[in-house]
Each structure stands twice: as C-alpha cells, then as structure tokens.
Coordinates of C-alpha atoms and ligand atoms in Angstrom, one line a residue:
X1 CA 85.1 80.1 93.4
X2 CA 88.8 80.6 94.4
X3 CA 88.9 84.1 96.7
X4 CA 92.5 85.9 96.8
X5 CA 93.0 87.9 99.7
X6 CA 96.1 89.7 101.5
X7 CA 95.9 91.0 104.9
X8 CA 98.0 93.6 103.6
X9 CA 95.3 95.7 102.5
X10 CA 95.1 96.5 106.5
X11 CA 97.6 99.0 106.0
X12 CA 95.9 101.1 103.8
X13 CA 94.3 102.8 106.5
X14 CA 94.0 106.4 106.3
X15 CA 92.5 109.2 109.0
X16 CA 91.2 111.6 106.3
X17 CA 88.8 111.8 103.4
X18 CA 88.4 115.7 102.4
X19 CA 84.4 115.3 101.8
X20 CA 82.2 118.5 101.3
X21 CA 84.9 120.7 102.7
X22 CA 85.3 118.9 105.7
X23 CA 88.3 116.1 106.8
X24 CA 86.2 113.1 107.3
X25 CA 86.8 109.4 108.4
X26 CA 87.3 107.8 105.0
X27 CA 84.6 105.8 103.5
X28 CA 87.3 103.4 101.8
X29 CA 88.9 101.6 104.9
X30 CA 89.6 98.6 106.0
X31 CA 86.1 97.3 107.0
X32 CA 84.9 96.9 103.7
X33 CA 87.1 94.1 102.9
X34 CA 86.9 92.1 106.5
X35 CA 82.4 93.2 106.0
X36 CA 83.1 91.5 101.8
X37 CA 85.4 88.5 103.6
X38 CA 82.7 87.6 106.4
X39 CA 79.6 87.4 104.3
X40 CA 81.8 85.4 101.8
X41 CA 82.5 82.7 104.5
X42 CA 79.3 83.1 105.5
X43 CA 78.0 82.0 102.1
X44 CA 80.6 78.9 101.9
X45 CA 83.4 81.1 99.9
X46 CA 86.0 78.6 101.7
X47 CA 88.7 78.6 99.2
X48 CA 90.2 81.6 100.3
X49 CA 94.3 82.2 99.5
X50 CA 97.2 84.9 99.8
X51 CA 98.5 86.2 96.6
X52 CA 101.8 85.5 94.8
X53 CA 104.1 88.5 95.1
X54 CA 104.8 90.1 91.5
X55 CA 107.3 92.8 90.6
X56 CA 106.5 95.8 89.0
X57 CA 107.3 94.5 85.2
X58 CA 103.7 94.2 84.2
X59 CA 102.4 97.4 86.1
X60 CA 105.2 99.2 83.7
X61 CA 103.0 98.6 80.6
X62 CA 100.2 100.6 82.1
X63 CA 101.8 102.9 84.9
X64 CA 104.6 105.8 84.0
X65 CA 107.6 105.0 85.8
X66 CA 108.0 108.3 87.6
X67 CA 104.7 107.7 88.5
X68 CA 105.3 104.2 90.0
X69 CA 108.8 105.7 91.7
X70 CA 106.7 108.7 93.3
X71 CA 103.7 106.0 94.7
X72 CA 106.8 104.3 96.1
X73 CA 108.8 106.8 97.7
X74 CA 106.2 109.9 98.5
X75 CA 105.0 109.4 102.1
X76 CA 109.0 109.3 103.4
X77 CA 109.4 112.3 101.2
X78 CA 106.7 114.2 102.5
X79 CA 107.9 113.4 105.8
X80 CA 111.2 114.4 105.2
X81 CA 109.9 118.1 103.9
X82 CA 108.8 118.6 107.6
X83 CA 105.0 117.4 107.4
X84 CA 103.6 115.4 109.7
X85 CA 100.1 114.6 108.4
X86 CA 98.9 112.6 105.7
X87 CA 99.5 113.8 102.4
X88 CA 97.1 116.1 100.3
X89 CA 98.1 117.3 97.2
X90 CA 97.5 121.2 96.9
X91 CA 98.0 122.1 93.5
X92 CA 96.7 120.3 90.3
X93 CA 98.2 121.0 86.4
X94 CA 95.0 121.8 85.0
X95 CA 93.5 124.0 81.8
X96 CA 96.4 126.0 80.4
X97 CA 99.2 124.5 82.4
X98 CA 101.6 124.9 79.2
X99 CA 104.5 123.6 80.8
X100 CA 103.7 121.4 83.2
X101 CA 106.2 118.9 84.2
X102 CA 106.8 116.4 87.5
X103 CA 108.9 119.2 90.1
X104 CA 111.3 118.3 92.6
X105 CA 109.3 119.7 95.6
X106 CA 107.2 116.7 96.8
X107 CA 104.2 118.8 97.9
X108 CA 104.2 119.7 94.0
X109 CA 104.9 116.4 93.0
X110 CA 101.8 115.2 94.6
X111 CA 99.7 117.5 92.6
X112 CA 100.9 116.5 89.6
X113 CA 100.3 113.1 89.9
X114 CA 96.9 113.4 91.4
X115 CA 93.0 113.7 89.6
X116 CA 91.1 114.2 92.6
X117 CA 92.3 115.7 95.9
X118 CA 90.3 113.4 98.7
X119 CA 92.6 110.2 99.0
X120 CA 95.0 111.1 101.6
X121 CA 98.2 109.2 101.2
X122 CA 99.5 107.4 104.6
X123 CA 102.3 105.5 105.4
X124 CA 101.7 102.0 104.0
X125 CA 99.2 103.1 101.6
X126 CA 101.8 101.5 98.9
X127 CA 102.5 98.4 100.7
X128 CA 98.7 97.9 100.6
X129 CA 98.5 99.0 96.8
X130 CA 101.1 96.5 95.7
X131 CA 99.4 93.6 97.4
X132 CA 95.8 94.6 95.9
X133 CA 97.8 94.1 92.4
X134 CA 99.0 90.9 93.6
X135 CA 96.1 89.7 94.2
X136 CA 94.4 90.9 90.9
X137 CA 97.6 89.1 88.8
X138 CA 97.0 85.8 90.9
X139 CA 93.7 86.1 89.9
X140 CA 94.6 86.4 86.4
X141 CA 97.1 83.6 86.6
X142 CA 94.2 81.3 88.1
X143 CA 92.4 81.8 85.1
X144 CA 95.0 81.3 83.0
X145 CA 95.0 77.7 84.1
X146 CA 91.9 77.1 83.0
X147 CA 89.7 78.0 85.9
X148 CA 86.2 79.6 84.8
X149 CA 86.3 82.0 87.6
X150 CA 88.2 83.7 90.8
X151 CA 87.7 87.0 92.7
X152 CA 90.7 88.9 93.8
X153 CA 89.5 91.0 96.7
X154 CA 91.8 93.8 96.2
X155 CA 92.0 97.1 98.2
X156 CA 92.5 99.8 97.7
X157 CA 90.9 99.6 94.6
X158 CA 92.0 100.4 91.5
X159 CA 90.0 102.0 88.5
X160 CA 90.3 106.0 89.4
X161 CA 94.3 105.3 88.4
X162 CA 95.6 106.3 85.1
X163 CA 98.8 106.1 83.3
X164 CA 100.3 108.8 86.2
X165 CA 97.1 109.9 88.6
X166 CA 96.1 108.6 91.7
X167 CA 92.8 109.6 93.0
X168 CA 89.0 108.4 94.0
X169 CA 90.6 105.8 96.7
X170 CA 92.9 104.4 93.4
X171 CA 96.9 104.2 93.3
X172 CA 97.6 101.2 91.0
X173 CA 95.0 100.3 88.4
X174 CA 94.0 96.3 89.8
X175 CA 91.5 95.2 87.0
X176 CA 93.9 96.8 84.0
X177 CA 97.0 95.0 85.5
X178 CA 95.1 91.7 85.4
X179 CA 93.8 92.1 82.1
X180 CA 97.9 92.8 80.9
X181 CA 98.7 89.5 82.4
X182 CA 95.7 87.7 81.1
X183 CA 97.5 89.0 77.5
X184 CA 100.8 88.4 78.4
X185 CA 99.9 84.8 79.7
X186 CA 98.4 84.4 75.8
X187 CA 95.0 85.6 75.7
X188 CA 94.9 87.5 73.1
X189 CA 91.3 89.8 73.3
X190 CA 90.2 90.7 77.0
X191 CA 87.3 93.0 78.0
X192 CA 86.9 95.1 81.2
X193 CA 83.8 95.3 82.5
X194 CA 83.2 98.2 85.1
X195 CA 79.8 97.9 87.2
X196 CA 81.1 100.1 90.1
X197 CA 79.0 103.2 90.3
X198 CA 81.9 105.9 89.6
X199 CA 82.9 106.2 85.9
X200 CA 86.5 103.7 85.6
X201 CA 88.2 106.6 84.4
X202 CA 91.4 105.3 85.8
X203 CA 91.1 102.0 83.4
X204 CA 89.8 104.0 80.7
X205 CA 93.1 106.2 80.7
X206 CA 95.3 103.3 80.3
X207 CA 93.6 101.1 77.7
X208 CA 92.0 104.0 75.3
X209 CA 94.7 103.8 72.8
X210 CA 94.6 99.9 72.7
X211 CA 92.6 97.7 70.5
X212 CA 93.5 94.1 72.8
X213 CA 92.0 95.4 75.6
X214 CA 88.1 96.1 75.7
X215 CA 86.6 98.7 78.5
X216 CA 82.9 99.3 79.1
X217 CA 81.7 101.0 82.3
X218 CA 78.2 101.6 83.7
X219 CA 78.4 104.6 85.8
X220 CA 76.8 107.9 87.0
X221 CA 76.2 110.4 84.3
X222 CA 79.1 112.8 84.7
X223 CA 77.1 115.9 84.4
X224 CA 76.2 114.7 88.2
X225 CA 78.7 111.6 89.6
X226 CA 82.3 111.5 90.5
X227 CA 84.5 112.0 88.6
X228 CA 82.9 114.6 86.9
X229 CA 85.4 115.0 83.4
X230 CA 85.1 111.0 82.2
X231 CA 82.4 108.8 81.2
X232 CA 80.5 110.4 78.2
X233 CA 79.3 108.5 76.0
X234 CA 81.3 110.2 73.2
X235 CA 84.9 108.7 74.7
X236 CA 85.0 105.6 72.5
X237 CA 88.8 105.3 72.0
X238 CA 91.6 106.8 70.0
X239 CA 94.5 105.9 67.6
X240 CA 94.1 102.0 67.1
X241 CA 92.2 101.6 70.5
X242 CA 89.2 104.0 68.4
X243 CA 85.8 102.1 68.7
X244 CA 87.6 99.6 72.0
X245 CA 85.9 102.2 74.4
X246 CA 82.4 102.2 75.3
X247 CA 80.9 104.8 78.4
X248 CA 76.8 103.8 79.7
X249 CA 76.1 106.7 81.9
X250 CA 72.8 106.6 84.3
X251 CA 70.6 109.0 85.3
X252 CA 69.9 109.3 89.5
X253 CA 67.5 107.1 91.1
X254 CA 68.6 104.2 88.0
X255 CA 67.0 101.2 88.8
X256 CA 67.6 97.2 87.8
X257 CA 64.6 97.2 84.5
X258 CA 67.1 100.8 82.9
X259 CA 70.5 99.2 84.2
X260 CA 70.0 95.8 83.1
X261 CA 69.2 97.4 79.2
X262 CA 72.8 99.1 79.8
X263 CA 74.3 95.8 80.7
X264 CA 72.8 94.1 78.2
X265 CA 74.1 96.5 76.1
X266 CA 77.9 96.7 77.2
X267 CA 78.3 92.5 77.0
X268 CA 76.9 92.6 73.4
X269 CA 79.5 94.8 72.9
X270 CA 82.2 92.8 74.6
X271 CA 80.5 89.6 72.9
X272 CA 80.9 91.6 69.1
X273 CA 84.9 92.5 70.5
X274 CA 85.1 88.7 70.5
X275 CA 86.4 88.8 73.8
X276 CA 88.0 85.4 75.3
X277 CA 88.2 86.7 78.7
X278 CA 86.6 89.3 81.5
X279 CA 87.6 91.4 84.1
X280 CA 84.9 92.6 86.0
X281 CA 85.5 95.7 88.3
X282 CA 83.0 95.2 91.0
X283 CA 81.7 97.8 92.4
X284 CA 78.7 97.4 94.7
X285 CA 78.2 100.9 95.4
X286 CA 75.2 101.1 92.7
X287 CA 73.4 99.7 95.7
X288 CA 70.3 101.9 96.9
X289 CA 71.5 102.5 100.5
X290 CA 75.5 103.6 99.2
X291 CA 76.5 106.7 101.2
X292 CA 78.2 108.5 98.3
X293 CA 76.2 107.0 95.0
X294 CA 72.8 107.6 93.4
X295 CA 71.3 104.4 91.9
X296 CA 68.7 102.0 93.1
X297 CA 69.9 98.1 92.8
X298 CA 69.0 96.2 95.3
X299 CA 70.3 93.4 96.8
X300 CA 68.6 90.6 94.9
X301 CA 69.5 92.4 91.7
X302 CA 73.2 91.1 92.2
X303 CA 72.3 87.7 91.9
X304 CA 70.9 88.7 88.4
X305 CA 73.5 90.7 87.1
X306 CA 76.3 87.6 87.9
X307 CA 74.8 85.5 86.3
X308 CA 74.0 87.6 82.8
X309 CA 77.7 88.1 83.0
X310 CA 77.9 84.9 83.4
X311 CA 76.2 84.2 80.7
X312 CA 78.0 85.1 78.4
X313 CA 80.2 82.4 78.4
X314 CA 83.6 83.7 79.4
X315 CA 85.8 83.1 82.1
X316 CA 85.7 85.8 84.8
X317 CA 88.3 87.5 87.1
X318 CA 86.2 89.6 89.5
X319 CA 88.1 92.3 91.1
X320 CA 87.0 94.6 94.0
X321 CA 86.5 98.0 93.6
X322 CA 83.4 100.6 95.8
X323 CA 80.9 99.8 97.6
X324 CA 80.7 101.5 100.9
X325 CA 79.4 102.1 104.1
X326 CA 76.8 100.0 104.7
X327 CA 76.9 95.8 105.9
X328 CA 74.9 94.8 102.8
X329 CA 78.1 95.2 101.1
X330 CA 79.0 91.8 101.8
X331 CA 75.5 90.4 100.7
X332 CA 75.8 92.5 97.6
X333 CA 79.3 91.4 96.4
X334 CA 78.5 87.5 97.5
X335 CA 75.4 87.6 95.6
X336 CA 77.2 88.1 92.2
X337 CA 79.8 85.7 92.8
X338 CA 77.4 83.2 93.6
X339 CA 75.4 84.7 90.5
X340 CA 77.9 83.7 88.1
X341 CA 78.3 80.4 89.4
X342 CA 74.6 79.8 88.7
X343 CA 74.6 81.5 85.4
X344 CA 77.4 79.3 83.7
Ligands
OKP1 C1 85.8 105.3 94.3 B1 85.2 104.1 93.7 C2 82.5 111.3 98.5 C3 82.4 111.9 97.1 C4 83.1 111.0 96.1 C5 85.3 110.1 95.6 C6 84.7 108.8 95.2 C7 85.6 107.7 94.8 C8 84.9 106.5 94.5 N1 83.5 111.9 99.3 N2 84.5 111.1 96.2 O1 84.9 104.3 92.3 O2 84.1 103.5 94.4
ZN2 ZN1 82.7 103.6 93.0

C-alpha cells in the first residue's frame, strides 16, 4: 500500500496543550507520526512518497474563506498585537451570542473561529496543516487512478475542523478534503468512515447538508467523550444531506464483540448509500492503553477491523487522525493497513 508522507508535519510542534487546567506538553506532536512511520517500515510499508502541493481551490468547498485567510495569517497577527506565546483563544460565541460576527482584534478573532480551547496555535502550525491536506488529496488522486488502497499519514489531523472552527488538534478538515477531490475527480457517492475515538464532529459540520458525501463515526458517547456537543445518535443530516449522517456512540470500557456490532452497522449503512469509495479517518486512540480515550480494542483487533472494511469491497483512502501516547500506536495503525490488504 502506497504511504504519503511530508516531513512538514514536523513543524506543527506546539509547547502547550491546556489539559485539566494545567499547560501541558501536547499529546498531538510530532512523535506520533515518526512512532506510525517506523512501525510501517518495520512491517515492509516501503512505498513511502511526498505529496503533491495543492492550492486552496478544493479546501474552499468545505472551509469559509475568512476562516482559511485567519488559519493563514493568525500567528504573525498575534505576534504583531504584542504576544509572545502561542496562541489561545479566550473568548468563544456561544448560547445567545445574537450578533456574533469575525472582529478585527485577533485575540477575538481566535475565539470566534475556535470549538475547543486546548490546541495552541504556533508558528508553522499552517505550513504543517497545508501539507497534511496535501497528502490526504494525493491520496485521493492515487485512488482515482485505480489503486484499491493508500494511506495518507496526515498531521495534524483533521476531523475536529468545521466549516470555520479549529479545535481538538484539527485546523483543515484532511479526510473531508479528500472525499471532495475523490468527487471532483468523478466519483460520484463517497462515504467517511470515522473510527477515531473522539466524535468527527469537524467532518460532520461540513458534509451534514450534503447527500454525495456519506459520514458515519464510532465514537465516545458525548454524554462522557470529547467533544462533548456532537455525536448523538439523533444528528442524521439536514436539508438534502437529511438521512447522509449516521452517529454510533459507545459506552466506556467498549470492547471489540460491542464495537464490531457498531461497525458492522455503519458499513451496512455506507453499503445501502451505495457508496463507490471510502475515506477512513483512522484514529487508533480506541486502543485500551490511549492516555486521553475510554475504550478497550486491542491491538490484534486492528487486524480485524481492516479487513471488515475491507470487506466491503471499496477502494480505501486511510487518513491519519488520534492515537496517542503510547508506541503501540505504530502496531495499531499498521495492523489495519495490513488488515485491509488481507481482507480484499
Ligand atoms: C483529537 B482526535 C485531553 C482531553 C481531550 C482534546 C481531544 C482531541 C482529540 N486533553 N482534548 O480526535 O484524536
Ligand atoms: Zn481522537
């Protein structure tokens, strides 16, 4: 299977994480990748290559354009208001905010683009956001060639971003971008699948409305997981993208025999949407020893779950999302690639 990779990602290396009411060392950095890229080699992954470099025309059918021109230009703006950490936003639109609208002042600014308040924003946090997308569309453009499979190993990841929030690690939305290209290269149905253990709310945002584009997510129950507001089962969709949304949240301590029934489940779904290609957001923090998550799969179960997906028949652009903390990572994330070779 064809790995893309950019060394970019490197620079998406912040110092903070605000964790429990503390400023932490992040648990996204750039470990997880080089931990992902060394158990891939390990494993024979030996088809390893550096993205194409895309412009921002297909990220515009997702992402707001203020938004886009704010990611771009906010850490020499915040600099230029006199601070000299990383960037926190402070103040959040929420409930009741009548009249909310993007202001000038960039320590507003960041607020109002922001869903969550722990993903510091660095200096070459963009650089490293526009190359994870690169590597997501030349993943998408691999499999628009007629390859079966490909796994762009994008960081930051991606599935926390919406039309105009940043948040949970996420500034451009990877796995949504490549499922635009995959329709604007002609296919015409394609499903997101999102096994990371943190509700996709990010994707969710900008594909509810649309009928071409299928998201299911297995996740964390709200009631108990980041992100908290996202991920009932009740959000299937609105306007013509009603019924093109499906949410399987888990209880703590879920285990392989209850997630496997929810994955079951969500590609039955994607099977019924008719769906001629998938995107799977790949998170492998559902893994029992993840720092910050609350399910049970074990390493072995990753095998299994690539190849169910794989299963299915489709081809499959695997994009990186969680998994932290631990070296199993790498295990986890090269067990379902090599999964879904088997399972074909
Ligand atoms: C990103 B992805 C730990 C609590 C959770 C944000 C989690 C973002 C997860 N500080 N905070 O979906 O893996
Ligand atoms: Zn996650």
């Amino acid at each position: 299977m064809r790995v893309i990779y950019s060394e970019d990602h490197k620079l998406r290396d912040a110092r903070t994480e605000l964790h429990g009411g503390e400023l932490v060392k992040p648990f996204e950095g750039p470990f997880r990748a080089e931990w992902i890229r060394a158990a891939l080699k390990q494993k024979g992954f030996a088809d390893e290559v550096a993205p194409t470099r895309y412009d921002l025309s297909v990220p515009l059918k997702l992402h707001d354009a203020g938004y886009l021109a704010f990611l771009e230009t906010v850490w020499e703006r915040w600099l230029s208001a006199g601070f000299t950490t990383e960037a926190i936003p402070i103040s959040l639109p929420v409930r009741r905010s009548y009249h909310a609208r993007p202001p000038h002042n960039i320590d507003g600014l960041i607020g109002y683009y922001a869903n969550s308040v722990e993903t510091s924003i660095t200096e070459g946090t963009y650089q490293a956001a526009l190359a994870a997308k690169d590597c997501a569309m030349t993943g998408a453009d691999y499999l628009s060639k007629g390859n079966r499979f490909a796994f762009a190993l994008c960081r930051p990841p991606g599935h926390h971003a919406g039309i105009d929030l940043f948040g949970g690690y996420c500034f451009l939305n990877n796995a949504a971008i490549a499922a635009q290209r995959l329709r604007d290269n002609g296919t015409k149905k394609v499903a997101i699948l999102d096994v990371d253990f943190h509700h996709g709310n990010g994707t969710q945002d900008v594909t509810y409305e649309r009928d071409d584009i299928f998201f299911a997510s297995l996740h964390g129950e709200p009631d108990d997981a980041f992100p908290y507001f996202w991920g009932h089962k009740e959000e299937t969709g609105k306007g013509r993208g009603e019924g093109f949304n499906a949410n399987f949240p888990m209880l703590r301590n879920t285990a392989w025999p209850v997630y496997s029934e929810a994955l079951e489940a969500a590609l039955e779904r994607i099977s019924a949407f008719g769906a001629e290609a998938l995107v799977l957001s790949l998170g492998v923090d559902t893994f029992e020893k993840d720092p910050i998550s609350f399910f049970r799969l074990k390493t072995e179960d990753f095998l299994t779950m690539g190849a169910r997906i794989a299963a299915c028949g489709l081809p499959v652009l695997t994009v990186m999302e969680g998994g932290y903390g631990v070296h199993e990572i790498g295990d986890n994330v090269a067990n379902v690639l090599i999964g879904l070779e088997n399972g074909k």
